[in-house]
Amino acid sequence: MGTQRNGFKKETYILSVDVGTSSIRCHVYDKEAQIRGSCITKVNLLYPDCGRVEIDPEDLWQGFVTVVKRAVQDAGLQMSQIAALGISTQRGTFTTWNKSTGVPFHNFISWQDLRATELVRSWNHSCTMAAIHGVGKVLHFLSRQKRFLAGSQVVFSTQHVTFRLVWALAYFKQLIQSVAEGTCYFGTVDTWLLYKLTNGGVHATDYSNASATGIFDSYQMCWSSFLCYLVSLPMSILPKVMNTGHHFGSTHLSIFGVEIPIMSLMADQQAAMFGECCFNVGDVKITMGTGSFMNINTGNKPHTSVAGLYPVVGWKIGSEVVFLAEGNAADTGTAIKWAQELELFSDVQETDAMASSVADSDGVCFVPSFSGLQAPLNDPKACASFMGLKPSTTKCHLVRAILESVAFRNKQLFEVMLKETCIPITRIRADGGVCTNNFVMQLTADLICQKIARPSHHDMSALGAAFVAGLGVGFWRSQEELKKLQTTDCVFLPRNGLKENGRMGSQESEYSPVLQSWERALRRSMNWYNKT
């Protein structure tokens, strides 16, 4: 595929940007899905108060524009050689703005933000929720429809947009006035960037991003009018929901000097799933970045959870809809970064050797819950903690305890996923920055008794958005072609062998006492912030 310029053909490329929690990454991909140019910049997280996490919208926008320009420059290309743009973004982080002026009413409120914890808690324990659960059970009994079963078990979470938006609508006076005047737009990161890229011309999101907000009905494939009515969210401010692979518009000429077709918007975890080519039912992806996210492809129907797995739309391309079940642990990379800032190590690459240099953690347990505990415990009031410290504890023991906690949370999520979905696992692939740590990867493989493949490149969210954008413009032709482009750096085999007939392997058995101690530490860390 190429473009005609002055009588000769120039090769074209796909541009993809992944806006994560800690960084914005832009890559230029060629036909072989190889990276030809890149640029990375830091996301500046703001902490205005205890438990609050924000991002300046204009700062994020400038960072986005900068990485695009520099990545194309790094590739030695011209903007006119970019055939399409794909965008992958962190989920559940939102802002609101005046649709006429484009001026935000407040900073992005991050998915990690805990300001709505009390609202979430009070709603989850309210008579209203008890009534909804009861009605859901009755309707499910009468109709056997799974969406009513989901309603009978639904609980709110601080990671969902719902109650952070409820909080914002009660707190920001300009926002309240704008809603009353009909001049307000709401959007997650993808919607904000699309609005800016099209110079205010498009207010939209895709199904993967919408489904992760907590406001979307994945069974009806639309914004939940019932939920919006229940918590008084104005549906007029919500963006239009489009296919994941769709021509959303083109970048305004004033931004990059050319109009680049915007051909995909994707939530980061779903994009990573697509980048890993997890197209079949039973395919599993583990992303270990700022948080850990475990997803399983459940096919063309959403999963109904009882223990905290969340049904999300993986992608909708044409008439095809793929659903995923997801569990997450919020503080994987966060905990490792925190340890680095405490000078437990100077370079993250050292942690593998440090953890392996000691036989065990010397009885030390680490609970990675700076943002509470997610599935299957679901406790936003849990605290992060070290337990079992003693005079013999060294930095290496502390680092090993932190890395072990990542693998232990992976094991928890995997067991919940197996129990809830009852879907045979076909394959497991891992990505994200923490997957470069061999200690974490090997211990995870040992504990879940499954082989795990690690790709050669770890930015799977960017690759997934690029794949969808490329399919949209004919740069790549099919999912089968994408599978042939997949590369693997290393496969981690469980040292105790693959699990058969549910029998525990030697390595898993060896870790049983350590896991039991860690689970005790988890229980002692729970409900911590309710104590006076």
Short mmCIF file of C-alpha atoms in Angstrom, two decimals, residues 16-18 87-89 91 208 244 264-279 285 287 295 313-315 324 431 459-468:
data_model
loop_
_atom_site.label_atom_id
_atom_site.label_comp_id
_atom_site.label_asym_id
_atom_site.label_seq_id
_atom_site.Cartn_x
_atom_site.Cartn_y
_atom_site.Cartn_z
CA SER A 16 -0.78 4.34 16.89
CA VAL A 17 -0.84 6.15 20.22
CA ASP A 18 -1.37 4.49 23.60
CA ILE A 87 -5.74 5.40 19.55
CA SER A 88 -5.65 3.26 22.69
CA THR A 89 -6.40 4.89 26.05
CA ARG A 91 -10.20 3.61 30.78
CA SER A 208 -14.79 -0.97 24.33
CA THR A 244 -14.18 0.14 17.53
CA SER A 264 -9.83 3.15 15.68
CA LEU A 265 -10.55 4.06 19.27
CA MET A 266 -9.91 1.30 21.81
CA ALA A 267 -9.73 0.91 25.56
CA ASP A 268 -6.19 -0.12 26.47
CA GLN A 269 -6.89 -3.60 27.85
CA GLN A 270 -9.13 -4.57 24.96
CA ALA A 271 -6.53 -3.16 22.55
CA ALA A 272 -3.83 -5.29 24.19
CA MET A 273 -6.10 -8.32 23.75
CA PHE A 274 -6.42 -7.54 20.05
CA GLY A 275 -2.67 -6.88 19.77
CA GLU A 276 -1.99 -10.30 21.29
CA CYS A 277 -4.32 -11.80 18.64
CA CYS A 278 -6.55 -13.33 21.32
CA PHE A 279 -9.39 -13.73 18.84
CA LYS A 285 -4.23 -12.04 28.16
CA THR A 287 -1.30 -7.15 31.13
CA ASN A 295 -8.95 -10.89 30.32
CA VAL A 313 -16.93 -5.32 25.07
CA GLY A 314 -13.61 -6.39 23.61
CA TRP A 315 -14.30 -4.81 20.23
CA LEU A 324 -14.30 -10.29 27.49
CA ASP A 431 2.35 -7.99 28.09
CA ASP A 459 3.31 -2.33 23.90
CA MET A 460 0.39 -4.51 22.89
CA SER A 461 -2.22 -1.78 23.44
CA ALA A 462 -0.60 0.39 20.78
CA LEU A 463 -0.25 -2.59 18.44
CA GLY A 464 -3.90 -3.58 18.92
CA ALA A 465 -5.14 -0.09 18.05
CA ALA A 466 -2.80 -0.12 15.04
CA PHE A 467 -4.14 -3.50 13.89
CA VAL A 468 -7.76 -2.30 14.01
#
